[in-house]
Amino acid sequence: MKEGSIVSRPNAVRTRGVTLVELLVVVALMVVVLALLLPVFQKTGERARSAKCAVNLQQIGALLNCYLADKGYYPGAYVELNEAGNVTQRWFQVLRSYSDPHIPKSSMEVPKVMQCPSRKPANGVKALGYGYNFEGFGHTPDNGKGNWDQPGKSYMRKYWQVRPSMVEEPSRKLVIGDSLDDDDKTDITTRVIFIYRAISSPYHARRHSGGGNYLFADGHVEWLHVDELGRRVKEASPHPFYPF
């Protein structure tokens, strides 16, 4: 070897370890990125749930058509009363009989098709995610004791057993849709069975990106933001909850 020559050593390169500060910076950046992406993931998940909800309502619409073909008129929110005037069948129980005839008609069991994937569990009718337009398409049958003649209930006689041919502009009239989100109310068993016509927006579902999915009398399903539904109710031209 000549004097002054340099010997190359492959393993002579020195490596420097990652410091704690650098590691913390990387972790902080990852947290920021995840925080930015989380709303995107949540919106994507909710869009999927809303789409599934819309499919559910289309299937419920098919069951409703079975009832209409069978009876010729809309069922009403409460379909049957016993001699004491107590409700024995609700709208979802009657429609359920066309897809799940093995379930006893008095059972409160809710089939998958009537479970909104975005609705939180609640007491009473736990998984029922959809309500019925009780004022426009029938509330409660006459019990023979003048319940239709009570103050504020005159609409019961007018809108009982509405036939499809009676519905004006069916593409703009709500029949069934996402029910209320007030899961903390004690009267949840009753309240989730209805959709409400009130102008006040808290009465309308908002769990699907601030709105809800609704089945219209012509069979199509539409998503409506809570403010848009409130606007339609307020303008009432035509009123979305009254068939005529």
XYZ file of C-alpha atoms in Angstrom:
244
model
C 0.000 0.000 0.000
C 1.280 3.350 -0.940
C 1.858 5.897 1.708
C -0.949 8.434 2.017
C -3.572 6.260 0.309
C -7.066 6.130 1.811
C -8.668 2.806 2.659
C -12.438 2.623 2.004
C -14.448 0.942 4.755
C -18.078 0.138 3.826
C -19.270 0.151 7.417
C -17.520 3.331 8.312
C -20.583 5.535 7.599
C -22.084 6.754 10.860
C -25.881 6.803 11.318
C -27.784 9.195 13.540
C -30.811 8.010 15.515
C -34.209 9.807 15.546
C -34.479 12.235 18.388
C -37.489 12.446 20.708
C -38.368 15.862 19.368
C -38.467 14.611 15.786
C -40.646 11.675 16.823
C -43.088 13.969 18.589
C -43.285 16.203 15.503
C -44.143 13.204 13.319
C -46.815 12.046 15.750
C -48.284 15.551 15.905
C -48.438 15.733 12.123
C -50.183 12.363 11.979
C -52.771 13.544 14.516
C -53.435 16.666 12.451
C -53.832 14.646 9.234
C -56.209 12.190 10.928
C -58.227 15.066 12.374
C -58.567 16.544 8.889
C -59.579 13.206 7.344
C -62.018 12.125 10.053
C -64.907 14.354 8.863
C -64.383 12.995 5.356
C -64.651 9.418 6.630
C -67.708 10.316 8.699
C -69.448 11.976 5.754
C -68.677 9.001 3.545
C -70.099 6.626 6.151
C -73.224 8.729 6.588
C -73.780 8.919 2.839
C -73.694 5.123 2.752
C -76.166 4.881 5.643
C -78.463 7.447 4.032
C -78.368 5.482 0.773
C -79.292 2.308 2.671
C -82.129 4.217 4.361
C -83.442 5.308 0.957
C -83.383 1.696 -0.244
C -85.309 0.702 2.892
C -87.996 3.256 2.082
C -88.256 2.000 -1.485
C -88.866 -1.483 -0.117
C -91.404 -0.122 2.372
C -93.070 1.568 -0.596
C -93.353 -1.836 -2.277
C -95.049 -3.213 0.852
C -97.361 -0.215 0.897
C -98.299 -0.935 -2.717
C -99.196 -4.478 -1.678
C -101.549 -3.062 0.932
C -103.041 -0.583 -1.541
C -103.620 -3.352 -4.059
C -105.229 -5.457 -1.346
C -107.386 -2.826 0.372
C -107.584 0.056 -2.078
C -106.755 2.764 0.487
C -103.929 3.881 2.760
C -103.693 2.048 6.106
C -103.484 4.953 8.524
C -100.987 5.222 11.361
C -103.144 3.123 13.685
C -105.061 0.512 11.716
C -107.111 -1.512 14.182
C -108.730 -0.892 17.548
C -110.224 -3.399 19.944
C -113.595 -2.999 21.660
C -111.991 -0.969 24.424
C -110.646 1.478 21.859
C -107.015 0.429 22.298
C -104.670 0.153 19.325
C -104.052 -3.433 18.240
C -102.202 -2.809 14.975
C -99.996 -0.010 13.732
C -99.034 0.829 10.173
C -95.670 -0.902 10.297
C -97.199 -4.093 11.710
C -99.700 -4.249 8.853
C -97.080 -3.648 6.157
C -94.749 -6.096 7.875
C -97.303 -8.862 7.339
C -96.597 -8.763 3.594
C -92.898 -9.489 4.050
C -92.798 -11.340 7.389
C -96.136 -13.158 7.751
C -94.695 -15.455 10.435
C -94.458 -12.580 12.945
C -97.623 -12.294 15.095
C -99.555 -9.185 14.112
C -99.490 -7.830 17.674
C -95.700 -8.166 17.958
C -93.639 -4.990 18.138
C -90.741 -6.690 16.349
C -89.299 -4.439 13.670
C -87.855 -6.101 10.542
C -84.545 -4.969 9.091
C -86.174 -3.080 6.249
C -87.825 -0.758 8.780
C -84.648 -0.037 10.720
C -82.921 3.187 9.726
C -79.147 2.566 9.949
C -78.543 6.072 11.305
C -81.152 6.060 14.044
C -79.894 5.572 17.572
C -81.443 2.820 19.725
C -84.251 3.996 21.955
C -86.759 2.568 24.386
C -90.144 1.362 23.214
C -90.103 0.672 19.485
C -86.328 0.337 19.523
C -85.344 0.065 15.897
C -88.310 1.579 14.043
C -86.678 4.299 12.011
C -89.661 5.512 10.042
C -92.823 7.424 10.769
C -96.190 7.658 9.054
C -97.944 10.831 7.903
C -100.791 10.375 10.337
C -102.751 13.560 9.573
C -102.856 13.346 5.812
C -103.146 9.606 5.244
C -105.113 8.429 8.259
C -104.626 8.556 12.009
C -106.981 6.316 14.015
C -110.144 4.477 12.946
C -113.455 5.503 14.479
C -113.977 3.769 17.815
C -117.721 4.326 17.793
C -117.459 6.702 20.748
C -117.107 9.964 18.884
C -113.321 10.160 18.885
C -113.459 11.766 15.421
C -115.689 14.527 16.735
C -113.385 15.721 19.482
C -111.926 19.254 19.184
C -108.923 19.337 16.886
C -109.545 15.876 15.458
C -111.951 16.632 12.636
C -109.212 15.770 10.133
C -109.522 12.106 11.152
C -112.826 11.692 9.329
C -111.656 13.655 6.302
C -108.388 11.807 5.789
C -109.342 8.295 6.840
C -108.971 5.576 4.178
C -107.567 7.901 1.545
C -107.466 6.264 -1.875
C -104.551 6.819 -4.287
C -106.901 8.422 -6.826
C -107.761 11.108 -4.260
C -104.155 12.289 -3.836
C -103.375 15.528 -5.655
C -99.803 15.923 -6.953
C -98.650 12.599 -5.439
C -95.013 13.374 -6.268
C -95.123 16.124 -3.614
C -97.034 14.387 -0.812
C -95.167 12.633 2.008
C -96.466 9.297 3.245
C -93.647 7.624 5.209
C -90.217 8.922 6.162
C -87.453 9.221 8.722
C -89.049 9.609 12.135
C -88.098 11.935 14.959
C -84.655 11.883 16.550
C -85.891 12.703 20.074
C -84.734 9.431 21.598
C -84.677 10.933 25.084
C -88.454 11.431 25.199
C -90.499 9.100 27.385
C -93.254 8.781 24.768
C -90.870 7.383 22.166
C -93.106 4.399 21.362
C -95.776 6.716 20.014
C -93.639 9.507 18.644
C -91.424 7.437 16.352
C -94.487 6.022 14.595
C -95.338 9.440 13.138
C -93.787 12.096 10.973
C -94.979 15.563 11.887
C -96.336 18.449 9.847
C -95.284 21.171 12.290
C -93.390 24.142 10.887
C -90.858 24.043 13.727
C -87.773 22.225 12.447
C -87.144 20.209 15.666
C -90.150 18.099 14.690
C -88.381 16.784 11.604
C -85.566 14.259 11.239
C -82.090 15.645 10.682
C -79.909 12.572 11.179
C -78.938 12.255 7.506
C -76.642 15.248 7.065
C -79.219 17.606 8.523
C -82.261 16.073 6.897
C -84.223 12.893 6.293
C -85.388 10.518 3.571
C -89.071 10.460 2.631
C -91.335 8.196 0.598
C -93.820 10.131 -1.526
C -97.251 9.026 -2.686
C -96.018 8.419 -6.234
C -93.459 5.910 -4.909
C -90.243 7.899 -5.239
C -87.890 8.526 -2.302
C -86.319 11.924 -1.748
C -83.873 13.390 0.763
C -84.995 16.701 2.232
C -82.976 18.979 4.452
C -84.867 19.941 7.595
C -85.010 23.573 6.471
C -86.385 22.651 3.047
C -89.116 20.516 4.580
C -89.972 23.341 6.956
C -90.160 25.739 4.007
C -92.536 23.459 2.108
C -94.745 23.115 5.143
C -94.798 26.864 5.702
C -95.546 27.762 2.093
C -98.192 25.022 1.825
C -98.420 25.261 -1.957
C -99.149 22.422 -2.053
C -98.892 21.288 1.544
C -96.590 18.224 1.634
C -98.555 16.501 4.421
C -102.127 16.810 3.141
C -103.156 14.673 0.142
C -105.859 17.107 -1.045
